[in-house]
Short mmCIF file of C-alpha atoms in Angstrom, two decimals:
data_model
loop_
_atom_site.label_atom_id
_atom_site.label_comp_id
_atom_site.label_asym_id
_atom_site.label_seq_id
_atom_site.Cartn_x
_atom_site.Cartn_y
_atom_site.Cartn_z
CA UNK A 417 39.69 95.33 75.78
CA UNK A 418 43.51 96.87 76.15
CA UNK A 419 43.78 99.16 73.51
CA UNK A 420 40.07 100.57 74.50
CA UNK A 421 42.10 101.48 77.45
CA UNK A 422 44.92 102.77 76.16
CA UNK A 423 42.20 105.09 74.15
CA UNK A 424 41.05 106.38 77.79
CA UNK A 425 44.72 107.34 78.56
CA UNK A 426 45.35 105.09 80.91
CA UNK A 427 48.40 102.90 81.55
CA UNK A 428 48.15 99.29 80.45
CA UNK A 429 50.47 96.55 81.21
CA UNK A 430 50.15 92.51 80.22
CA UNK A 431 51.50 89.65 82.39
CA UNK A 432 51.08 86.57 80.22
CA UNK A 433 50.96 84.19 82.77
CA UNK A 434 49.55 84.42 86.85
CA UNK A 435 51.96 82.33 88.23
CA UNK A 436 55.23 84.27 86.92
CA UNK A 437 55.86 86.14 90.09
CA UNK A 438 58.89 88.01 88.77
CA UNK A 439 56.34 89.43 85.91
CA UNK A 440 53.46 90.49 88.66
CA UNK A 441 55.99 91.68 91.26
CA UNK A 442 57.66 94.23 88.16
CA UNK A 443 53.97 95.08 87.35
CA UNK A 444 52.89 96.28 90.41
CA UNK A 445 55.91 98.24 90.56
CA UNK A 446 55.30 99.82 87.86
CA UNK A 447 51.62 100.90 89.20
CA UNK A 448 53.72 102.56 91.72
CA UNK A 449 55.32 104.59 89.98
CA UNK A 450 53.03 105.70 87.25
CA UNK A 451 52.21 109.39 88.87
CA UNK A 452 49.86 110.44 86.59
CA UNK A 453 47.98 108.27 85.44
CA UNK A 454 45.71 104.68 87.12
CA UNK A 455 46.83 101.26 85.82
CA UNK A 456 44.90 98.39 84.50
CA UNK A 457 47.43 94.97 84.47
CA UNK A 458 45.55 92.38 81.86
CA UNK A 459 47.11 89.32 83.54
CA UNK A 460 46.24 86.14 81.32
CA UNK A 461 45.29 82.63 83.87
CA UNK A 462 43.93 79.05 83.41
CA UNK A 463 40.46 78.52 85.18
CA UNK A 464 41.22 75.04 87.15
CA UNK A 465 45.01 75.63 86.56
CA UNK A 466 46.37 72.25 87.15
CA UNK A 467 43.24 70.45 86.79
CA UNK A 468 43.69 67.44 84.42
CA UNK A 469 40.64 67.47 82.63
CA UNK A 470 38.61 70.36 84.44
CA UNK A 471 41.02 72.99 83.56
CA UNK A 472 40.24 75.96 80.70
CA UNK A 473 36.57 74.85 80.87
CA UNK A 474 32.83 76.00 81.93
CA UNK A 475 32.32 73.36 84.31
CA UNK A 476 35.69 74.43 86.72
CA UNK A 477 33.00 77.96 87.06
CA UNK A 478 29.76 76.48 87.78
CA UNK A 479 30.37 73.48 90.22
CA UNK A 480 32.88 71.75 92.35
CA UNK A 481 35.81 69.85 90.67
CA UNK A 482 34.56 66.84 92.72
CA UNK A 483 37.19 64.14 95.29
CA UNK A 484 38.50 62.68 92.33
CA UNK A 485 39.84 65.80 89.99
CA UNK A 486 40.46 67.92 93.30
CA UNK A 487 43.05 64.44 93.91
CA UNK A 488 44.22 64.35 90.14
CA UNK A 489 45.26 68.20 90.70
CA UNK A 490 46.72 67.50 93.41
CA UNK A 491 49.12 64.66 92.07
CA UNK A 492 50.10 67.95 89.35
CA UNK A 493 50.74 70.15 92.34
CA UNK A 494 53.00 67.37 93.91
CA UNK A 495 50.25 68.11 96.96
CA UNK A 496 49.51 65.19 99.29
CA UNK A 497 46.76 63.92 97.81
CA UNK A 498 44.92 62.37 100.76
CA UNK A 499 45.50 65.59 102.56
CA UNK A 500 42.41 68.42 103.45
CA UNK A 501 42.98 72.28 104.06
CA UNK A 502 46.38 71.61 104.97
CA UNK A 503 48.82 74.00 105.82
CA UNK A 504 51.42 73.58 106.59
CA UNK A 505 53.65 75.60 109.60
CA UNK A 506 56.14 76.52 106.68
CA UNK A 507 53.37 78.55 105.63
CA UNK A 508 52.29 81.05 108.92
CA UNK A 509 55.77 81.13 109.43
CA UNK A 510 56.18 82.94 106.03
CA UNK A 511 52.95 85.31 106.51
CA UNK A 512 54.42 85.68 109.82
CA UNK A 513 57.91 87.10 109.29
CA UNK A 514 56.27 88.80 106.29
CA UNK A 515 52.87 90.33 106.00
CA UNK A 516 52.72 89.57 109.52
CA UNK A 517 55.75 91.72 110.76
CA UNK A 518 56.01 94.14 108.25
CA UNK A 519 52.08 95.10 108.96
CA UNK A 520 52.80 95.73 112.56
CA UNK A 521 55.43 97.50 112.32
CA UNK A 522 53.39 100.05 109.67
CA UNK A 523 50.54 100.28 111.62
CA UNK A 524 52.80 101.49 114.92
CA UNK A 525 54.51 103.53 112.86
CA UNK A 526 51.55 105.06 111.37
CA UNK A 527 49.49 105.63 114.55
CA UNK A 528 53.00 106.95 115.86
CA UNK A 529 53.13 109.62 113.30
CA UNK A 530 49.08 110.25 113.85
CA UNK A 531 49.77 110.59 117.56
CA UNK A 532 53.15 113.22 116.65
CA UNK A 533 50.82 115.06 114.42
CA UNK A 534 48.55 115.46 116.95
CA UNK A 535 50.58 117.27 118.83
CA UNK A 536 50.89 119.63 116.12
CA UNK A 537 47.68 120.22 113.82
CA UNK A 538 44.98 118.98 117.15
CA UNK A 539 41.81 120.09 115.25
CA UNK A 540 43.03 117.95 111.93
CA UNK A 541 44.11 115.10 113.81
CA UNK A 542 40.41 115.10 115.61
CA UNK A 543 39.01 114.96 112.24
CA UNK A 544 40.62 112.07 111.30
CA UNK A 545 40.49 110.14 114.31
CA UNK A 546 36.17 110.92 113.85
CA UNK A 547 36.12 109.83 110.53
CA UNK A 548 37.99 106.96 111.10
CA UNK A 549 35.57 106.10 114.24
CA UNK A 550 32.39 107.05 111.79
CA UNK A 551 31.77 109.95 114.46
CA UNK A 552 30.46 113.53 113.69
CA UNK A 553 31.70 116.74 114.93
CA UNK A 554 30.78 118.60 117.45
CA UNK A 555 28.23 120.99 116.65
CA UNK A 556 27.39 119.10 113.56
CA UNK A 557 24.19 119.97 113.74
CA UNK A 558 23.48 123.27 114.30
CA UNK A 559 22.78 125.39 111.57
CA UNK A 560 20.37 122.90 110.03
CA UNK A 561 16.99 124.92 109.59
CA UNK A 562 13.88 125.19 111.14
CA UNK A 563 11.27 126.05 108.73
CA UNK A 564 8.59 128.27 109.34
CA UNK A 565 4.31 127.34 108.60
CA UNK A 566 3.57 127.88 104.81
CA UNK A 567 0.58 126.56 102.97
CA UNK A 568 2.82 126.88 99.73
CA UNK A 569 5.36 125.15 101.29
CA UNK A 570 8.89 123.78 99.21
CA UNK A 571 9.71 121.46 97.27
CA UNK A 572 11.26 118.45 98.63
CA UNK A 573 14.88 118.71 96.65
CA UNK A 574 14.79 122.42 97.98
CA UNK A 575 14.39 121.92 101.63
CA UNK A 576 17.06 119.29 101.35
CA UNK A 577 19.85 121.59 99.41
CA UNK A 578 19.03 124.34 102.40
CA UNK A 579 20.08 121.45 105.19
CA UNK A 580 22.48 119.46 103.19
CA UNK A 581 24.20 122.91 102.65
CA UNK A 582 23.96 123.60 106.76
CA UNK A 583 25.16 120.40 107.87
CA UNK A 584 28.05 120.17 105.08
CA UNK A 585 29.92 123.53 106.79
CA UNK A 586 30.09 121.94 109.46
CA UNK A 587 31.05 118.35 108.34
CA UNK A 588 34.62 118.48 106.62
CA UNK A 589 34.36 115.36 105.15
CA UNK A 590 30.48 115.10 104.31
CA UNK A 591 31.62 115.53 100.25
CA UNK A 592 29.40 114.03 97.20
CA UNK A 593 27.16 115.50 93.77
CA UNK A 594 25.18 114.26 91.28
CA UNK A 595 25.03 112.76 88.06
CA UNK A 596 24.69 116.01 85.81
CA UNK A 597 21.82 116.80 87.41
CA UNK A 598 23.10 119.03 90.35
CA UNK A 599 20.98 122.45 89.30
CA UNK A 600 18.06 119.80 89.29
CA UNK A 601 18.73 117.57 92.22
CA UNK A 602 19.89 120.74 94.16
CA UNK A 603 22.81 119.33 95.73
CA UNK A 604 25.78 121.24 94.50
CA UNK A 605 27.69 122.47 98.19
CA UNK A 606 27.53 126.47 97.77
CA UNK A 607 29.13 127.63 100.23
CA UNK A 608 32.90 129.60 100.19
CA UNK A 609 35.55 127.38 99.29
CA UNK A 610 33.19 123.63 98.70
CA UNK A 611 34.67 123.85 95.14
CA UNK A 612 34.96 121.73 92.69
CA UNK A 613 36.96 117.79 93.10
CA UNK A 614 38.70 117.84 89.88
CA UNK A 615 42.30 117.41 88.72
CA UNK A 616 42.47 121.16 88.41
CA UNK A 617 41.56 121.90 91.45
CA UNK A 618 44.76 120.78 93.72
CA UNK A 619 46.26 123.25 96.44
CA UNK A 620 49.70 120.81 96.45
CA UNK A 621 50.04 118.99 93.58
CA UNK A 622 49.89 115.34 93.51
CA UNK A 623 49.18 115.07 97.26
CA UNK A 624 45.44 116.13 97.45
CA UNK A 625 42.86 117.82 95.17
CA UNK A 626 40.28 120.41 96.87
CA UNK A 627 36.95 120.98 96.11
CA UNK A 628 34.14 118.84 97.57
CA UNK A 629 31.43 119.24 94.40
CA UNK A 630 31.77 115.59 92.81
CA UNK A 631 31.00 115.64 88.39
CA UNK A 632 30.05 111.82 88.17
CA UNK A 633 28.74 112.07 84.73
CA UNK A 634 25.99 110.88 83.63
CA UNK A 635 26.77 107.55 84.75
CA UNK A 636 24.37 106.44 87.72
CA UNK A 637 25.55 103.16 88.36
CA UNK A 638 28.88 104.40 88.09
CA UNK A 639 28.57 107.13 90.95
CA UNK A 640 26.47 105.29 93.12
CA UNK A 641 29.74 102.61 92.94
CA UNK A 642 32.19 105.58 93.69
CA UNK A 643 29.77 105.75 96.44
CA UNK A 644 30.63 102.76 97.95
CA UNK A 645 34.44 103.28 96.92
CA UNK A 646 34.65 106.50 99.50
CA UNK A 647 32.47 105.44 101.92
CA UNK A 648 36.08 102.38 102.35
CA UNK A 649 38.05 105.27 102.90
CA UNK A 650 35.50 106.76 105.46
CA UNK A 651 33.62 110.22 104.40
CA UNK A 652 30.78 110.48 104.20
CA UNK A 653 29.46 110.11 100.30
CA UNK A 654 26.17 111.75 98.63
CA UNK A 655 25.32 110.73 95.43
CA UNK A 656 21.77 112.43 93.45
CA UNK A 657 19.56 111.27 90.87
CA UNK A 658 16.34 111.83 89.22
CA UNK A 659 13.83 108.38 91.30
CA UNK A 660 12.97 107.20 87.94
CA UNK A 661 17.56 106.61 87.59
CA UNK A 662 17.80 104.82 90.50
CA UNK A 663 16.83 101.76 88.70
CA UNK A 664 20.73 102.03 87.44
CA UNK A 665 22.08 102.94 90.98
CA UNK A 666 20.25 99.46 92.35
CA UNK A 667 23.18 96.98 92.20
CA UNK A 668 25.70 99.13 94.24
CA UNK A 669 23.23 100.52 96.46
CA UNK A 670 22.29 97.00 97.30
CA UNK A 671 26.30 96.24 97.57
CA UNK A 672 26.58 98.65 99.34
CA UNK A 673 24.30 97.41 101.84
CA UNK A 674 25.85 93.95 102.08
CA UNK A 675 29.53 95.32 103.35
CA UNK A 676 27.02 97.56 106.30
CA UNK A 677 28.76 100.96 104.15
CA UNK A 678 26.94 104.67 104.84
CA UNK A 679 26.37 105.59 101.57
CA UNK A 680 23.88 108.59 101.44
CA UNK A 681 21.73 108.08 97.60
CA UNK A 682 19.61 111.36 96.87
CA UNK A 683 16.57 111.11 94.44
CA UNK A 684 14.51 113.80 93.48
CA UNK A 685 11.52 114.02 91.00
CA UNK A 686 9.88 110.58 92.96
CA UNK A 687 6.10 110.43 91.72
CA UNK A 688 3.87 110.96 88.86
CA UNK A 689 4.63 114.38 90.40
CA UNK A 690 7.28 115.17 87.43
CA UNK A 691 3.92 116.14 85.65
CA UNK A 692 4.41 116.21 81.83
CA UNK A 693 7.97 114.37 81.15
CA UNK A 694 5.54 111.58 81.27
CA UNK A 695 5.68 108.26 82.33
CA UNK A 696 9.01 107.15 80.96
CA UNK A 697 9.89 109.71 83.84
CA UNK A 698 7.65 109.18 86.50
CA UNK A 699 8.58 105.88 89.80
CA UNK A 700 5.78 103.72 90.16
CA UNK A 701 8.09 100.93 91.11
CA UNK A 702 10.98 102.06 92.33
CA UNK A 703 9.81 102.53 95.76
CA UNK A 704 8.96 98.72 96.44
CA UNK A 705 12.14 97.94 95.01
CA UNK A 706 14.70 99.86 97.47
CA UNK A 707 12.38 99.06 100.41
CA UNK A 708 13.32 95.66 99.21
CA UNK A 709 16.55 96.10 99.96
CA UNK A 710 17.26 94.56 103.11
CA UNK A 711 19.42 96.84 105.74
CA UNK A 712 18.76 99.85 103.55
CA UNK A 713 17.31 103.12 104.58
CA UNK A 714 14.22 104.67 102.38
CA UNK A 715 13.58 107.88 103.33
CA UNK A 716 10.60 109.84 102.04
CA UNK A 717 9.77 112.93 104.10
CA UNK A 718 6.85 115.09 104.20
CA UNK A 719 7.75 118.64 104.04
CA UNK A 720 10.29 120.91 104.43
CA UNK A 721 11.24 119.82 108.62
CA UNK A 722 10.42 116.03 108.08
CA UNK A 723 13.76 116.22 105.29
CA UNK A 724 16.00 118.31 107.99
CA UNK A 725 14.88 115.68 110.18
CA UNK A 726 15.52 113.08 107.90
CA UNK A 727 19.50 114.44 107.51
CA UNK A 728 19.43 114.27 110.69
CA UNK A 729 19.21 110.53 110.72
CA UNK A 730 21.79 109.92 108.26
CA UNK A 731 24.04 111.61 109.45
CA UNK A 732 23.96 109.02 112.33
CA UNK A 733 23.98 106.27 110.81
CA UNK A 734 27.30 104.38 110.81
CA UNK A 735 26.33 100.91 108.86
CA UNK A 736 23.64 101.22 106.93
CA UNK A 737 22.97 103.11 103.32
CA UNK A 738 20.33 105.75 102.72
CA UNK A 739 18.17 106.86 100.26
CA UNK A 740 16.22 110.35 100.35
CA UNK A 741 13.26 110.57 98.67
CA UNK A 742 12.36 114.04 97.70
CA UNK A 743 9.81 115.78 95.32
CA UNK A 744 10.07 118.22 92.37
CA UNK A 745 6.73 119.91 93.27
CA UNK A 746 6.28 122.27 96.58
CA UNK A 747 4.91 120.21 99.56
CA UNK A 748 3.05 122.11 101.83
CA UNK A 749 5.23 123.09 104.82
CA UNK A 750 2.86 121.87 107.82
CA UNK A 751 2.43 123.43 111.64
CA UNK A 752 4.15 122.19 113.49
CA UNK A 753 2.65 124.41 116.51
CA UNK A 754 -0.51 122.64 115.69
CA UNK A 755 0.63 119.64 114.96
CA UNK A 756 3.39 116.70 115.85
CA UNK A 757 6.71 117.64 115.70
CA UNK A 758 8.85 116.24 112.62
CA UNK A 759 11.29 114.82 115.37
CA UNK A 760 8.74 112.36 115.29
CA UNK A 761 10.43 111.06 112.04
CA UNK A 762 13.69 109.37 113.58
CA UNK A 763 11.01 106.27 114.14
CA UNK A 764 10.06 106.16 110.79
CA UNK A 765 6.33 106.87 111.72
CA UNK A 766 4.58 108.79 114.13
CA UNK A 767 0.99 110.52 114.89
CA UNK A 768 0.77 114.14 113.15
CA UNK A 769 -2.59 115.03 114.12
CA UNK A 770 -5.42 113.00 116.10
CA UNK A 771 -8.69 114.17 117.68
CA UNK A 772 -9.38 110.97 119.71
CA UNK A 773 -9.08 112.47 122.87
CA UNK A 774 -7.18 110.94 126.22
CA UNK A 775 -7.41 107.25 126.21
CA UNK A 776 -10.15 107.79 122.98
CA UNK A 777 -9.24 105.56 120.01
CA UNK A 778 -9.52 106.65 116.27
CA UNK A 779 -12.28 105.40 113.51
CA UNK A 780 -10.13 105.82 111.38
CA UNK A 781 -6.40 105.88 110.59
CA UNK A 782 -4.92 108.30 107.43
CA UNK A 783 -1.52 107.33 106.04
CA UNK A 784 1.29 108.60 103.98
CA UNK A 785 4.27 109.31 102.63
CA UNK A 786 6.16 112.40 101.41
CA UNK A 787 3.82 115.44 99.50
CA UNK A 788 1.17 113.19 99.84
CA UNK A 789 1.01 113.89 103.76
CA UNK A 790 -0.34 117.38 102.99
CA UNK A 791 -3.34 115.97 101.47
CA UNK A 792 -3.74 113.45 103.78
CA UNK A 793 -4.06 116.64 106.40
CA UNK A 794 -6.21 118.33 104.50
CA UNK A 795 -8.84 115.37 104.27
CA UNK A 796 -8.65 114.93 108.07
CA UNK A 797 -9.36 118.50 108.62
CA UNK A 798 -12.61 117.62 106.44
CA UNK A 799 -13.29 114.75 108.80
CA UNK A 800 -13.05 116.08 111.99
CA UNK A 801 -15.07 118.91 110.79
CA UNK A 802 -17.90 116.66 110.32
CA UNK A 803 -16.94 114.98 113.98
CA UNK A 804 -15.49 112.10 112.27
CA UNK A 805 -12.25 110.52 115.10
CA UNK A 806 -9.36 110.31 113.03
CA UNK A 807 -5.50 110.23 113.41
CA UNK A 808 -3.09 111.11 110.54
CA UNK A 809 -0.12 109.06 110.72
CA UNK A 810 3.09 110.31 108.08
CA UNK A 811 5.60 106.95 108.25
CA UNK A 812 8.33 108.81 106.06
CA UNK A 813 10.51 105.42 106.70
CA UNK A 814 8.92 101.85 107.05
CA UNK A 815 12.39 100.61 107.82
CA UNK A 816 12.80 102.40 110.43
CA UNK A 817 9.15 102.26 111.36
CA UNK A 818 10.04 98.19 111.70
CA UNK A 819 12.86 99.03 114.02
CA UNK A 820 10.75 99.91 116.41
CA UNK A 821 9.56 97.64 119.65
CA UNK A 822 5.69 95.98 119.36
CA UNK A 823 4.23 98.43 121.84
CA UNK A 824 5.65 101.17 119.57
CA UNK A 825 4.07 100.35 116.66
CA UNK A 826 0.64 99.32 118.31
CA UNK A 827 0.32 102.67 119.54
CA UNK A 828 0.50 104.01 116.43
CA UNK A 829 -0.97 101.42 114.09
CA UNK A 830 -3.65 100.04 117.12
CA UNK A 831 -4.59 96.67 115.49
CA UNK A 832 -8.41 96.69 117.24
CA UNK A 833 -8.58 99.90 114.43
CA UNK A 834 -9.16 98.07 111.56
CA UNK A 835 -10.50 101.42 109.14
CA UNK A 836 -6.95 102.98 107.29
CA UNK A 837 -6.13 105.10 104.58
CA UNK A 838 -3.11 104.71 102.76
CA UNK A 839 -1.96 107.37 99.74
CA UNK A 840 1.18 107.01 98.15
CA UNK A 841 1.99 108.31 94.84
CA UNK A 842 3.37 104.93 93.61
CA UNK A 843 2.41 101.14 93.70
CA UNK A 844 0.76 99.64 96.12
CA UNK A 845 2.68 96.64 96.60
CA UNK A 846 3.63 96.70 100.21
CA UNK A 847 1.41 98.89 101.78
CA UNK A 848 -0.57 95.69 102.53
CA UNK A 849 1.21 95.45 106.22
CA UNK A 850 0.28 98.61 107.42
CA UNK A 851 -3.66 97.92 106.10
CA UNK A 852 -6.26 95.44 106.02
CA UNK A 853 -7.39 95.42 102.45
CA UNK A 854 -6.23 96.28 99.14
CA UNK A 855 -9.13 98.56 99.00
CA UNK A 856 -7.67 100.53 101.45
CA UNK A 857 -4.62 102.09 98.93
CA UNK A 858 -5.37 104.59 97.01
CA UNK A 859 -1.84 104.23 94.60
CA UNK A 860 -0.85 103.17 91.16
CA UNK A 861 -1.56 100.69 89.47
CA UNK A 862 -0.64 101.47 86.10
CA UNK A 863 2.10 103.99 84.43
CA UNK A 864 1.56 107.93 85.07
CA UNK A 865 0.48 110.11 81.94
CA UNK A 866 2.40 113.32 80.82
CA UNK A 867 0.10 116.11 82.05
CA UNK A 868 0.30 118.96 84.08
CA UNK A 869 0.00 117.61 88.00
CA UNK A 870 -3.30 119.01 89.13
CA UNK A 871 -4.80 116.91 86.16
CA UNK A 872 -2.58 113.41 87.22
CA UNK A 873 -4.11 113.82 90.22
CA UNK A 874 -8.10 114.24 89.95
CA UNK A 875 -7.10 110.90 86.73
CA UNK A 876 -5.40 108.35 89.05
CA UNK A 877 -7.61 109.65 92.75
CA UNK A 878 -4.97 111.42 94.07
CA UNK A 879 -7.50 113.97 95.69
CA UNK A 880 -9.19 115.05 99.21
CA UNK A 881 -12.69 113.59 98.28
CA UNK A 882 -11.56 110.04 97.71
CA UNK A 883 -10.03 109.57 100.95
CA UNK A 884 -12.67 111.16 102.12
CA UNK A 885 -14.47 108.86 100.30
CA UNK A 886 -12.36 106.10 101.82
CA UNK A 887 -11.92 106.48 104.44
CA UNK A 888 -15.78 106.76 105.26
CA UNK A 889 -16.23 103.35 102.89
CA UNK A 890 -13.99 101.95 105.65
CA UNK A 891 -15.17 103.11 109.28
CA UNK A 892 -18.64 102.18 108.06
CA UNK A 893 -17.15 98.47 106.50
CA UNK A 894 -15.77 98.05 110.17
CA UNK A 895 -19.49 99.12 112.14
CA UNK A 896 -18.10 102.33 113.52
#
């Protein structure tokens, strides 16, 4: 291991005994004085040190020592054998006089310096204060674009790139990059001065780096772990890759959720819409897997304006990590003059269209996320033309929807309407919470296939005709 890290160019030092405090201090001093390289300190230790029967055994790792072994270990230490959770007064005094006093002094000095700094650098001091509190600058969202209706539309990844750049110009601590896929995920910050975060880009050498675009390399797991570290330092950090590779990121995303830090994970190429890349690159179970992580906010917006609103939600999160799931293919930009505003995204689900009239009730509810929302709207228009009372519900975020009141959820998906259709280019798992039987879910039951998207939608039943047929069947089944 030491040779491996030396090969990486690290500074490596070793302490042969974990109880040798002098050598440990020396190792830390070496790390503190090394200005060019990261330092790895390798410390040799014994698991269950001092336990007469369990030191250096696997049992010490996987199970409690037991009362008798604890007593014998205390005897080895010269510690009172019968005392439990004993912390002598001298220990408290030592900590108060050492770490406590030093920490208090350092904190007071830091805040005094910050106050003095603010007198000559008011704007930068304000930014630092906002970062520490996870607050946003005034006018951070003033340049978020609005997208005009367009039946041809724009890919989710493209509209996200436009919104991301509009926000990043006004939030200087929004930084990030991709796992070597920025041209595909559209996450490069392109405005003047954005630059690259590299060792060569140091406006003041040895003090701070310039540049806000990170090149994480082809390593999604490490990228997402780095995002956690950046978020702990209070910058807003984003990383990006293909949705299929979210499996590599998952452990780090999960830890971010446990730590309650607002990391931003952007995954594009979100479905069978990847087309000819085939089943190895077409996510199927990945949405369900991400939705299963407690505390994680997953957003799969349906058009460019939902993408803009998704970013608006993400930027205001303080304790939850977010996953933004985006299409590679173009999605029609919905006419918000005719249909409901995309601002409804903040509630997780909202009524996009309904022809039931005031106080009326739909015969069928059509639900979808992401690129499939446009398809469902098209089916809705045909059903309405045939005299069917229908409702379209866009559900870009299950988690945000589940955070709403029971009254709101009932107003969107009334329990009295049993005829429903859910459409998503992903596995069916999880949709049962919003449907009344499995036949209502138009989703993936197998892996995908290598073919143009139009061929795949026909093959797997993602057509306007199938949505209409399913809706009519459910209406008839439920007695309308």
